[in-house]
Coordinates of C-alpha atoms and ligand atoms in Angstrom, one line a residue:
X1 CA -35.5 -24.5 -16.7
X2 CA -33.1 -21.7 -14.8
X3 CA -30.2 -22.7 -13.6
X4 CA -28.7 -21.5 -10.4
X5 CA -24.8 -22.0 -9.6
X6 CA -23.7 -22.1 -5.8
X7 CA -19.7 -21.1 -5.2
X8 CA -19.0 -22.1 -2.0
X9 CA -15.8 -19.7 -0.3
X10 CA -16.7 -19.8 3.2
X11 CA -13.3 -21.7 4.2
X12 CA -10.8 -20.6 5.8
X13 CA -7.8 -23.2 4.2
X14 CA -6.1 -24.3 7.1
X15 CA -3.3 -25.7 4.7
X16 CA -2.3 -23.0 3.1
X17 CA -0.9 -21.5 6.0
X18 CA -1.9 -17.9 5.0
X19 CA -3.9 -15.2 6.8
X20 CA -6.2 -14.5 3.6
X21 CA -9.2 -16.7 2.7
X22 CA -7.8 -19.8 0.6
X23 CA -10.5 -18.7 -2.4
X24 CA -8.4 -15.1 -2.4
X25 CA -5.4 -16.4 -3.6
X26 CA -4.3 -15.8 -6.9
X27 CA -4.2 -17.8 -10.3
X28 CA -2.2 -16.1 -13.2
X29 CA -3.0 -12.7 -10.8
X30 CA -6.3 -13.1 -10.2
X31 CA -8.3 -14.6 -6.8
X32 CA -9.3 -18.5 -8.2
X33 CA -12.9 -17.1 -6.5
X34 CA -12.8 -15.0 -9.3
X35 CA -11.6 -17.7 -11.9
X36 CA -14.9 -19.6 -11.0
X37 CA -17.3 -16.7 -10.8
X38 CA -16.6 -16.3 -14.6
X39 CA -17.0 -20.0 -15.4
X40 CA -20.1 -19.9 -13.7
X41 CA -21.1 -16.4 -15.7
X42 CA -20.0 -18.2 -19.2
X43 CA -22.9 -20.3 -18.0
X44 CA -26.3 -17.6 -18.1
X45 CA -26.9 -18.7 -14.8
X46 CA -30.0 -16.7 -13.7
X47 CA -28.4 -15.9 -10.4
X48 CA -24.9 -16.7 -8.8
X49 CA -25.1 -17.5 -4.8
X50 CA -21.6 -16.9 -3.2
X51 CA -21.2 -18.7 0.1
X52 CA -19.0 -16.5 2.4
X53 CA -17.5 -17.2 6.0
X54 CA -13.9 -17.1 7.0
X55 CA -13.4 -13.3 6.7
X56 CA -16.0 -12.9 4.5
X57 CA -15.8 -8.8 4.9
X58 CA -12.9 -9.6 2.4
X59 CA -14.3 -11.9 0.3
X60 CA -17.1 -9.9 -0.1
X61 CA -15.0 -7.0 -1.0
X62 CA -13.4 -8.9 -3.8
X63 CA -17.0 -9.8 -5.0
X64 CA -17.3 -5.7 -5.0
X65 CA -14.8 -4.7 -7.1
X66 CA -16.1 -7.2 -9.7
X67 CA -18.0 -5.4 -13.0
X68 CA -21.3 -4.3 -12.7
X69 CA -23.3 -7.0 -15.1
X70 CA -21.3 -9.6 -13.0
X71 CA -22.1 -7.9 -9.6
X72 CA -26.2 -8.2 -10.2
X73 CA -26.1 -11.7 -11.2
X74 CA -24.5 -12.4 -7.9
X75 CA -25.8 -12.8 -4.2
X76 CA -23.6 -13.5 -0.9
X77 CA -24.8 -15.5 2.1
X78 CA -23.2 -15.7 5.0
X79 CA -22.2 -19.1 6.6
X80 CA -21.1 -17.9 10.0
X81 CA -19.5 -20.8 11.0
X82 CA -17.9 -23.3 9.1
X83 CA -19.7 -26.7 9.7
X84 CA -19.2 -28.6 6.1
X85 CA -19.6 -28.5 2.4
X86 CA -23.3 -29.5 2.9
X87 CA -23.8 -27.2 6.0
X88 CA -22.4 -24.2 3.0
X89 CA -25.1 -24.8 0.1
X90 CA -27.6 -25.0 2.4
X91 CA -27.0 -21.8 3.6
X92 CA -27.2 -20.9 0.0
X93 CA -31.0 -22.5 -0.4
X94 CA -33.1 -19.7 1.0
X95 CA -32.1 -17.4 -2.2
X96 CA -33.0 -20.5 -4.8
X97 CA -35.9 -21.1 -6.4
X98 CA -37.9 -24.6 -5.7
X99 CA -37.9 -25.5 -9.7
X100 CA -34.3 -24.2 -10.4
X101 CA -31.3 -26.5 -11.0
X102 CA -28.7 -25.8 -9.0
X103 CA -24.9 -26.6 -9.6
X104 CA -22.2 -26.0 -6.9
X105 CA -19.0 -24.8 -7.4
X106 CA -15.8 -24.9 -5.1
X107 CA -13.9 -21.7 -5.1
X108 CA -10.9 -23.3 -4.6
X109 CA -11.2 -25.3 -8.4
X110 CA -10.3 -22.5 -10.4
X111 CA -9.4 -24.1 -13.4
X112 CA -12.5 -26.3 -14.9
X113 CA -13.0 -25.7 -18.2
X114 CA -17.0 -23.8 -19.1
X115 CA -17.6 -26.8 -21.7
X116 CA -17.2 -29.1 -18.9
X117 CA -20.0 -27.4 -16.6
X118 CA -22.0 -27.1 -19.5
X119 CA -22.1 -30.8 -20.0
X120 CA -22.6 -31.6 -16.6
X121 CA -25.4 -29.2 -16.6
X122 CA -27.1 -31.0 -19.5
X123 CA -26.4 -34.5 -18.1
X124 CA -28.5 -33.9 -15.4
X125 CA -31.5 -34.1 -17.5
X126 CA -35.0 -34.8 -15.3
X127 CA -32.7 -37.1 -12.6
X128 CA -32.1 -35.9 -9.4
X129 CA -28.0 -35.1 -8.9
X130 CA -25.3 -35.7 -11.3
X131 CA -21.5 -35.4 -9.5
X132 CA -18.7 -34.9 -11.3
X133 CA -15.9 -37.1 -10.9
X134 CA -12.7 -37.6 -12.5
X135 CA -9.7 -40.3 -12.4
X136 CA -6.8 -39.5 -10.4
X137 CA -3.1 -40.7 -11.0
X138 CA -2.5 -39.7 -7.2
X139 CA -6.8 -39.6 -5.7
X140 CA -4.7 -38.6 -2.0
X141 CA -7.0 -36.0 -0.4
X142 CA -10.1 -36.2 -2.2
X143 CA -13.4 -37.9 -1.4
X144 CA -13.4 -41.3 -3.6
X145 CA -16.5 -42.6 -5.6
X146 CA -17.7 -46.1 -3.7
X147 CA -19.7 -48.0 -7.1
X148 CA -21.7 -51.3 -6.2
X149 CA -21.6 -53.9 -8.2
X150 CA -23.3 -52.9 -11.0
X151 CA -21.3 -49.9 -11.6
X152 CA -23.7 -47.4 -9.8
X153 CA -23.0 -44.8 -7.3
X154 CA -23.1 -45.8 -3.8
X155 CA -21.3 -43.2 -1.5
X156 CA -19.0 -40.7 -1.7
X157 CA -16.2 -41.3 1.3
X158 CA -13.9 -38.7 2.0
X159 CA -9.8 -39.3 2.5
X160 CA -10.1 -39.0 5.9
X161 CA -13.2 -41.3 6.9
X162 CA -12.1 -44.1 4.3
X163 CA -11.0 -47.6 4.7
X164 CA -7.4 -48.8 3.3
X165 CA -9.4 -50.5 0.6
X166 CA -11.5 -47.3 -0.7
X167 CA -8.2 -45.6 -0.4
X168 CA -7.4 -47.3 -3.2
X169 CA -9.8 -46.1 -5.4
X170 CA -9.1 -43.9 -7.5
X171 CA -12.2 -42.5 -9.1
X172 CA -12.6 -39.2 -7.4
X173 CA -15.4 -36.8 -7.0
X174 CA -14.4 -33.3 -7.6
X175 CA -16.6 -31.9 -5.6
X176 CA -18.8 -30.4 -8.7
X177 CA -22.3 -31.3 -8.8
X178 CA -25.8 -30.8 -10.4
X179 CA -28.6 -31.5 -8.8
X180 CA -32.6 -30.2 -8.9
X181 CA -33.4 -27.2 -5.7
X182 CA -35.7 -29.1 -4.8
X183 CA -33.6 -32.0 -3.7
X184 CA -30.8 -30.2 -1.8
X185 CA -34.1 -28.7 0.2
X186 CA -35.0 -31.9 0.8
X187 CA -32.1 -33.8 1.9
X188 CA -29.2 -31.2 3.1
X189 CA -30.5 -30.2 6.1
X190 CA -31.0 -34.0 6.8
X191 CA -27.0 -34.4 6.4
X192 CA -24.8 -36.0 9.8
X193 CA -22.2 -34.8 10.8
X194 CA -20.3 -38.0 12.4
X195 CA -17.4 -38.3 10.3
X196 CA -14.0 -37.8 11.2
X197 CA -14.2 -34.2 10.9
X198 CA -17.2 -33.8 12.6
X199 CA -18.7 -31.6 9.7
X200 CA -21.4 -31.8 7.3
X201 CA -20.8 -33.0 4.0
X202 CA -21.7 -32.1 0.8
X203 CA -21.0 -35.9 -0.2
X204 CA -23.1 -37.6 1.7
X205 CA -25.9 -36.2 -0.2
X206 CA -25.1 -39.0 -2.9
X207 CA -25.1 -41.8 -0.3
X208 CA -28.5 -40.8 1.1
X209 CA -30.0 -40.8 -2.6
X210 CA -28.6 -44.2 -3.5
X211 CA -29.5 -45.6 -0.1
X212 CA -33.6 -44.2 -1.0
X213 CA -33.0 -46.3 -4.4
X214 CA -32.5 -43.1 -6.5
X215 CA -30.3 -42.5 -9.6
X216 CA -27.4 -40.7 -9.0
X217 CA -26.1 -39.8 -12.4
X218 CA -21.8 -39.7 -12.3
X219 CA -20.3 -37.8 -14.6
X220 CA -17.2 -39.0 -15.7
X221 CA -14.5 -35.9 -16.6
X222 CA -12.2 -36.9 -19.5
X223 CA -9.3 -35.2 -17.6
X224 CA -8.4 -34.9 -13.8
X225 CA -5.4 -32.3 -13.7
X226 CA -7.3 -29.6 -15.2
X227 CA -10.4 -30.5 -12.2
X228 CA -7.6 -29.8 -9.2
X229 CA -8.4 -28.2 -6.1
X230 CA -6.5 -26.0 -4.6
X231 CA -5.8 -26.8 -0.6
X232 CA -1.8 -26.2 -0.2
X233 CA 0.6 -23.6 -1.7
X234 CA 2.2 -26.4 -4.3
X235 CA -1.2 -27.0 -5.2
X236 CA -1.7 -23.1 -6.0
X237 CA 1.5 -23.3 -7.9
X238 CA 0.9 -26.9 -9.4
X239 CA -2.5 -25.2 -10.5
X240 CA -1.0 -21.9 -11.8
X241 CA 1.4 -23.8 -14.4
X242 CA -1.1 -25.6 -15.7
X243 CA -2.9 -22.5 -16.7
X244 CA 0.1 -20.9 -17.9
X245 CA 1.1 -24.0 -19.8
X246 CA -2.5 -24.1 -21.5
X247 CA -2.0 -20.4 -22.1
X248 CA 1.0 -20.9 -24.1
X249 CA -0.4 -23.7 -25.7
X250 CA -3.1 -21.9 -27.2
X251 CA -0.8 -18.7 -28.3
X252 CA 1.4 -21.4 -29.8
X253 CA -1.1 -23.2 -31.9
X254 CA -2.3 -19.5 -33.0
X255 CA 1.1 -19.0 -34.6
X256 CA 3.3 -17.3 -32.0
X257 CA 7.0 -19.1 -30.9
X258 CA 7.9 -19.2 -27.4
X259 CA 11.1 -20.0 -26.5
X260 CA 10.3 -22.2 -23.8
X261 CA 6.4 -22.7 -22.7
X262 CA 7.5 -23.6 -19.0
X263 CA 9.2 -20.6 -18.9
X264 CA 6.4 -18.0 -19.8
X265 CA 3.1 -16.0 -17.8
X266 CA 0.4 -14.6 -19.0
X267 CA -1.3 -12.9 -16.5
X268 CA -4.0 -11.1 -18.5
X269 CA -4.6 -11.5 -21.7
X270 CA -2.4 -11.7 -24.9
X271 CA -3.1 -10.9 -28.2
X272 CA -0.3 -10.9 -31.1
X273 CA -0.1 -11.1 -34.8
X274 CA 1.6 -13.1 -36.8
X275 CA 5.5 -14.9 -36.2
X276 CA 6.2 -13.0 -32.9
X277 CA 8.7 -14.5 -30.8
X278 CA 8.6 -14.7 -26.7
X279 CA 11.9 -15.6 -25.0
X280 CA 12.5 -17.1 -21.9
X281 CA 10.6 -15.6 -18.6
X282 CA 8.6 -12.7 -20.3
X283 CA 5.8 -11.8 -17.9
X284 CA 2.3 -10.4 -19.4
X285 CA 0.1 -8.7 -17.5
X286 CA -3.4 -6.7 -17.9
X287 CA -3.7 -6.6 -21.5
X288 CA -0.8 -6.3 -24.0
X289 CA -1.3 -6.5 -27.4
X290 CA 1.5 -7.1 -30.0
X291 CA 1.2 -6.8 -34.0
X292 CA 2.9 -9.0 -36.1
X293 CA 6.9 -9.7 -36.3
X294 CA 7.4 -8.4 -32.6
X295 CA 10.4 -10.1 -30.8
X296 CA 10.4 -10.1 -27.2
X297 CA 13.8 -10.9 -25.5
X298 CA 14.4 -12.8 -22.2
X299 CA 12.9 -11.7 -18.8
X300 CA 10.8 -8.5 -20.1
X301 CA 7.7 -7.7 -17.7
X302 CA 4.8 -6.0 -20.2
X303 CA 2.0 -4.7 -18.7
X304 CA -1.3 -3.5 -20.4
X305 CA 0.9 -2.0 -23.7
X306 CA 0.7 -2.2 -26.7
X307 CA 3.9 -3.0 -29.1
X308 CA 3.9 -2.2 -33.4
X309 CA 5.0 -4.8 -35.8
X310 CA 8.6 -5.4 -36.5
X311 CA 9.7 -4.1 -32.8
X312 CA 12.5 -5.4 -30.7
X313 CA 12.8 -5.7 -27.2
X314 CA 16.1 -6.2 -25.8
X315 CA 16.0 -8.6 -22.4
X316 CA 14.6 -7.1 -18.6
X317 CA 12.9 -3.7 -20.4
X318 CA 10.2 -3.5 -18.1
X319 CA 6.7 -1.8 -19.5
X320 CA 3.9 -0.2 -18.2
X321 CA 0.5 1.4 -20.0
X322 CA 2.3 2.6 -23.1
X323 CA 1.7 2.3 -26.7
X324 CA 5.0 1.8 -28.5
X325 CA 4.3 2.2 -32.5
X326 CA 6.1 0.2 -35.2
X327 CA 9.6 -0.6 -35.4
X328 CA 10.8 0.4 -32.3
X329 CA 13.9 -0.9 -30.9
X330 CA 14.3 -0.6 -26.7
X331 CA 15.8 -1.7 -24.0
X332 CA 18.4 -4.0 -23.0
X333 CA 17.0 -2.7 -19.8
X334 CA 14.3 0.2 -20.8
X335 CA 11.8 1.1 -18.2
X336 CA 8.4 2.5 -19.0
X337 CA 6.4 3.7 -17.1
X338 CA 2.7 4.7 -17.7
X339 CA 1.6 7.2 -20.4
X340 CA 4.4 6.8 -23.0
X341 CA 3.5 7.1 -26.4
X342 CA 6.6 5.6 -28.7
X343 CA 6.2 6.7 -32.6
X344 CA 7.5 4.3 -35.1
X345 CA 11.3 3.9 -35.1
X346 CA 11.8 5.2 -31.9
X347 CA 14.5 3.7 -29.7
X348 CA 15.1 3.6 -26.3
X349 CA 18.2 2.0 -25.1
X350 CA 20.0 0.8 -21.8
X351 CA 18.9 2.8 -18.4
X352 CA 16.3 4.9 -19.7
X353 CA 13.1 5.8 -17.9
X354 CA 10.6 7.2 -19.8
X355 CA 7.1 8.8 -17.9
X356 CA 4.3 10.2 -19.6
X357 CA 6.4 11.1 -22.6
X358 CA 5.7 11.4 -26.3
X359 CA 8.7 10.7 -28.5
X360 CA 8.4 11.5 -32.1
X361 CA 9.2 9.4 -35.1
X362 CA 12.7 8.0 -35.3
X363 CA 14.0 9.7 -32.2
X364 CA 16.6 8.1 -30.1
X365 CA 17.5 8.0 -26.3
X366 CA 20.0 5.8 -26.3
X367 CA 21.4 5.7 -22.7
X368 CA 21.0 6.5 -19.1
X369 CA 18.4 9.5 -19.3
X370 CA 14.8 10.2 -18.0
X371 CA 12.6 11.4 -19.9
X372 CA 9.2 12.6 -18.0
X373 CA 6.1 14.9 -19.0
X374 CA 8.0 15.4 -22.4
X375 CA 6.6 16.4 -25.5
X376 CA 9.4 15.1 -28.4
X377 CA 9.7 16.0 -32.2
X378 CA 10.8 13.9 -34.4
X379 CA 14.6 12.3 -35.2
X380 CA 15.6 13.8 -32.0
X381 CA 18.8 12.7 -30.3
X382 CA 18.3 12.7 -26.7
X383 CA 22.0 12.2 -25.4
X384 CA 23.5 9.8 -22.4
X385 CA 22.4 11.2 -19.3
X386 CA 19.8 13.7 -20.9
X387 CA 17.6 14.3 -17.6
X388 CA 14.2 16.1 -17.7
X389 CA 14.1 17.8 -14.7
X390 CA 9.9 17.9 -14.2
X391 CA 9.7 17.9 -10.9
X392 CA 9.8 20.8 -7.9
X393 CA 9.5 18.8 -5.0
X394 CA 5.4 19.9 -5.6
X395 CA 4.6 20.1 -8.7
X396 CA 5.4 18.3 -12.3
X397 CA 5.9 20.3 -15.3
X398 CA 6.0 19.7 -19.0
X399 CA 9.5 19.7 -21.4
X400 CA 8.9 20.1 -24.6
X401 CA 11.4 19.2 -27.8
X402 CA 11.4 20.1 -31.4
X403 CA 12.0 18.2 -34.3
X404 CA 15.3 17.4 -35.2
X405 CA 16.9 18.4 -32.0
X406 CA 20.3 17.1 -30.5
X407 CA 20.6 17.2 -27.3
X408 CA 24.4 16.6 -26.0
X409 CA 25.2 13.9 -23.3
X410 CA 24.5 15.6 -19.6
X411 CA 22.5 17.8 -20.0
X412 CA 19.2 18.9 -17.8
X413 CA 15.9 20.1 -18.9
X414 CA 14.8 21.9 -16.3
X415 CA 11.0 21.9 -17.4
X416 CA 9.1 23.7 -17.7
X417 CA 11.0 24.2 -20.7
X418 CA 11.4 24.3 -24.3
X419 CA 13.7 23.6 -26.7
X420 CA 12.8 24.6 -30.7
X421 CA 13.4 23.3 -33.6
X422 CA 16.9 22.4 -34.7
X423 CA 18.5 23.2 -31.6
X424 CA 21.8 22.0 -30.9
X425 CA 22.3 21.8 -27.1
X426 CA 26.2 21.2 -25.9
X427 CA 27.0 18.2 -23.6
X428 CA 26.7 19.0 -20.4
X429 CA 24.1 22.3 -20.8
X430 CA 21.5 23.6 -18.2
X431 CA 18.6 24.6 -20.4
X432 CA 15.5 26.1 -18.1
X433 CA 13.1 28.4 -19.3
X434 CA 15.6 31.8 -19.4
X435 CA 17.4 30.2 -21.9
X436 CA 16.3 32.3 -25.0
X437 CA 16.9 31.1 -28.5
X438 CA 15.4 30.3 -31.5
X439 CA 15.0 27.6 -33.8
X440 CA 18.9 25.7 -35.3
X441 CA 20.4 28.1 -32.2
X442 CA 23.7 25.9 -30.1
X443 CA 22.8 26.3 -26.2
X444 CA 26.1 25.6 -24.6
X445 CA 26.7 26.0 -20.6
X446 CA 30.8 25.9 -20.3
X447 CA 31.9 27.0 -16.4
X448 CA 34.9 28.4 -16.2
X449 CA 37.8 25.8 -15.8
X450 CA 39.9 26.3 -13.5
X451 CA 43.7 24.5 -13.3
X452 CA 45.7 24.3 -9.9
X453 CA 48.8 23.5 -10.8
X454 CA 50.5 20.2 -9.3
X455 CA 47.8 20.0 -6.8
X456 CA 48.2 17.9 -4.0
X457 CA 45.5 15.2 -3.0
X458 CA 44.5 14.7 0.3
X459 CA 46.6 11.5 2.1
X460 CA 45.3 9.0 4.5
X461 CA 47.5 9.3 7.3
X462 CA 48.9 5.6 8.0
X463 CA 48.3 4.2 11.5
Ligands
UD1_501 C1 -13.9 -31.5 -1.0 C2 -14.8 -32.7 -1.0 C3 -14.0 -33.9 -1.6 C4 -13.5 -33.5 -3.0 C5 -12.7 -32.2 -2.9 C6 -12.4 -31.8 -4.3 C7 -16.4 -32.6 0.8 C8 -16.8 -33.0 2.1 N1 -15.3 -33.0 0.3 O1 -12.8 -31.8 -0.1 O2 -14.9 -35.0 -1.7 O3 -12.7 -34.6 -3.5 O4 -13.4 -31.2 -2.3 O5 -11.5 -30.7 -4.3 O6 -17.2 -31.8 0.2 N2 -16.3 -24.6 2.2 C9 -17.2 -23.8 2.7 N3 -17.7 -24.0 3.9 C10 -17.3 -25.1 4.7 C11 -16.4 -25.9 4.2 C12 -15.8 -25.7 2.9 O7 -17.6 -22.9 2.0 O8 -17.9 -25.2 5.8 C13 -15.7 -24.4 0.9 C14 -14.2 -24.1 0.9 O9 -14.0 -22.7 0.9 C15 -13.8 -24.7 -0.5 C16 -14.8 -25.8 -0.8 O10 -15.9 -25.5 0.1 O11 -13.9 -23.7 -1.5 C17 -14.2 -27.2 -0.5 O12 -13.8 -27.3 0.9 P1 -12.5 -28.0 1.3 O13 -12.3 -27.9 2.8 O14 -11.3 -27.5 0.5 O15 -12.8 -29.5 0.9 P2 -11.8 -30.7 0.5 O16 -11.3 -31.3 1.8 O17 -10.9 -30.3 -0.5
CA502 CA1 -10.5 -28.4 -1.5

C-alpha cells in the first residue's frame, strides 16, 4: 500500500512573535520544515504534500532550494486562509490517492525520530486512524487524549476548549497521525468549527470516529520531549538543545570527549576519528570532518573543514572551507577563510588570516600577517606582520613563496609577486614584482634614517 505524508506549514505562529513563518525557523541551522521533510523522505513515501499559507511565497521558496530527488517527491497546496489543522489536510486531499495511507506531519515538530513514524505507520494496519500521543510532565498547550472507560479513545480536546478536569490529563496527542485517504475524504470536510478558536480541527477527526463506533488505534510514544512542538521562542531553544544534546550524545558514545555536552553545536554534520577532544563552545557547521587525535580548544567556530590527525587548535580560531592536513598547530585566534589548503605541520598562530592560500609542509606564520592568493613552499617562515598585498582596489593577484624562504617581520608582498627559493627577505622589506633576485638572494628595503638632533615635540598648550 503507498503511503502518502501530509506536512502541514500553513501557519503563521502568532507566538513566536516573528515576521517569518513559524515552520522557517531554524533547528541546529536548518528551517524545522526542513527537519520534517527528511523524516518524512527517510520514510519512501510515494509523494510528500506540503501545506502552505502564511507567506507561503517563502515557504515555497525554502521547499525550492531543497535537492532535486527531494524536490519531485514533493507537492505544495495552498491553504489561503488559515481555518484549522483539519481545514490544512484537506486542502491537501485533492493530490492523494483514495487507497493510499496518509500520515500528517506538523512542521513545527522537528525533532521526531524516523523509527517512531515508521511504527506508527505500521500500527495502523487495516484500521481506520492511529494518533500518536505521548505523556507529558507539563501537557500545558496541547490537545489531551479523553479515554472512556475501557481505555479507548474518545476525543481529542484541545487546551483551550477543555474543562479543569481534562486539563489534568496528561496523555497528549502530538498532533501525528495515520489514517486511510479514504477516511480523511470522508470525514474532514464534515469537521465544525465551534470551538474556542473558531477553527477546524484536525482532532476532532478522532471524536467523530469513536462517536460512529469505530476503532481509533492510539499510539503510545515511549518518550514525549523528543515529540515537542515548537509554538514560542523557548520552545525553539528548548527544542534545539535537545538536538544538540542527542548530537553529542551520539559523538560521545562513538568515542570522541567533549568537554561539556551542554556546551557544544553541531550544526551540520560531524564526523571524527578516534580520541578527539571538543572543548567548551566549539560550533560545527556544514560538514567538518576530523581524523583521529585532533584537539579542539574552547570557543572555535569550524565550518565545512576538514582537520588531519594529531592537530591542535588553540581557543576562538575561527574556520571556513579549508582542508588543514596533519599535525597542524593554529590559532589562539587563527581565522580562515575559504580555500586554504594547510600541509602537514603547518602552523598558524595568533591574528593570522589566511584566504585561498596553500602553505607548504612545516611552514609557520606565526603572528599577525595575511596571507591571501598565496602559493607557499615548504618550511617557510612567514614573519609577524608578513602582509600579502593581493588586492588593487579591482583585481586580486597571486603571491607566490619558495621553499625554505624567511620572510622578516613587516614586510609586504605586493602580489603579484614572487619570492624563490631560499630567499631571505629583511624585516620590514617591500618586495613587488621589480624586485629581481634569484634563489638564497637577502631582499632588504632600509630608508635612509634620518636623526634630528634634540628634537622638540609638539606641546599642548594648557588652558
Ligand atoms: C496542535 C494540535 C494539538 C497538539 C499540538 C501538538 C490541533 C487542533 N491541535 O496544536 O492537539 O497537541 O498541535 O504540537 O490540531 N497549521 C496549518 N494550517 C492551519 C493551522 C495550523 O497548516 O490552519 C499548521 C501549523 O503551521 C503548524 C501545525 O499545523 O505546523 C500545528 O498548528 P498549531 O497552531 O501550532 O497547533 P497547536 O496549537 O500547537
Ligand atoms: Ca504547534
Amino acid at each position: 500500500m503507498a503511503l502518502e505524508v501530509i506536512i502541514l506549514a500553513a501557519g503563521k505562529g502568532k507566538r513566536m512573535h516573528s515576521d517569518l513563518p513559524k515552520v522557517l525557523h531554524k533547528v541546529a541551522n536548518k528551517p524545522m520544515l526542513e527537519h520534517v521533510i527528511d523524516s518524512a523522505k527517510a520514510l519512501n513515501p510515494s509523494a510528500i504534500h506540503v501545506v502552505v499559507g502564511h507567506m507561503a511565497q517563502k515557504v515555497e521558496q525554502m521547499v525550492q532550494s531543497l535537492d532535486e530527488a527531494t524536490k519531485a517527491l514533493i507537492t505544495i497546496s495552498l491553504q489561503e486562509e488559515q481555518l484549522g489543522t483539519g481545514h490544512a489536510v484537506n486542502c491537501a486531499l485533492d493530490k492523494v490517492k483514495d487507497d493510499s495511507e496518509v500520515l500528517v506531519l506538523y512542521g513545527d515538530t522537528p525533532l521526531t525520530p524516523v523509527e517512531l513514524l515508521d511504527d506508527l505507520v505500521k500500527s495502523l494496519q487495516d484500521k481506520e486512524l492511529c494518533v500518536l500521543t505521548a505523556n507529558a510532565q507539563n501537557p500545558f498547550g496541547y490537545g489531551r487524549i479523553v479515554r472512556n472507560a475501557k481505555g479507548n479513545l474518545d476525543c481529542i480536546v484541545e487546551e483551550k476548549d477543555a474543562t479543569d478536569e481534562q486539563r489534568k490529563i496528561t496523555e497528549i496527542n502530538t498532533g501525528m497521525l495515520v489514517a486511510r485517504a479514504s477516511v480523511l475524504k470522508e470525514y474532514l470536510p464534515k469537521l465544525k468549527n465551534n470551538n474556542s478558536q473558531g477553527e477546524y480541527y484536525l482532532t476532532d477527526l478522532s471524536g467523530m470516529l469513536a462517536k460512529e463506533g469505530k476503532d481509533v488505534l492510539i499510539k503510545v510514544a515511549p518518550d514525549f520531549e523528543i515529540l515537542s512542538g515548537v509554538n514560542s521562542k523557548p520552545q525553539l531553544a528548548f527544542v534545539e538543545r535537545l538536538y544538540q544534546r542527542r548530537a553529542a550524545q551520539k559523538l560521545m558514545e562513538a568515542g570522541v570527549t567533549l568537554a561539556d555536552p551542554n556546551r557544544f553545536d553541531l550544526r551540520g554534520t560531524l564526523t571524527c576519528g578516534k580520541d578527539c577532544f571538543i572543548d567548551i563552545n566549539c560550533v560545527f557547521e556544514g560538514n567538518v570532518v576530523l581524523g583521529d587525535n585532533v584537539v579542539i580548544k574552547a570557543g572555535c567556530v569550524i565550518k565545512d573543514t576538514s582537520i588531519g590527525d594529531d592537530s591542535v587548535i588553540s581557543p576562538y580560531s575561527v574556520f571556513e572551507d579549508s582542508i588543514i592536513k596533519r599535525k597542524a598547530t593554529i590559532g589562539p585566534f587563527a581565522r580562515l577563510r575559504p580555500g586554504n589548503v594547510l600541509e602537514d605541520e603547518v602552523h598558524v598562530g595568533n591574528f593570522v588570516e589566511c584566504k585561498k592560500s596553500h602553505l607548504g609542509f612545516g611552514t609557520k606564520a606565526g603572528h599577525l600577517s595575511y596571507l591571501g592568493d598565496a602559493q607557499i613552499g615548504r618550511d617557510v617562515n612567514i614573519g609577524a606582520g608578513t602582509i600579502t598585498c593581493n588586492y588593487d582596489g579591482a583585481n586580486k593577484f597571486k603571491t607566490v613563496i619558495g621553499d625554505d624562504v624567511f620572510i622578516g617581520s613587516d614586510s609586504q608582498l605586493v602580489a603579484p609577486v614572487e619570492v624563490k627559493d631560499g630567499v631571505t627577505v629583511a624585516a620590514g622589506t617591500t618586495v613587488t614584482k621589480r624586485t629581481v633576485h634569484s634563489a638564497k638572494d637577502l631582499i632588504l628595503t632600509r630608508a635612509q634614517t634620518v636623526i634630528v638632533e634634540k628634537y622638540e615635540r609638539p606641546h599642548k598648550i594648557k588652558k
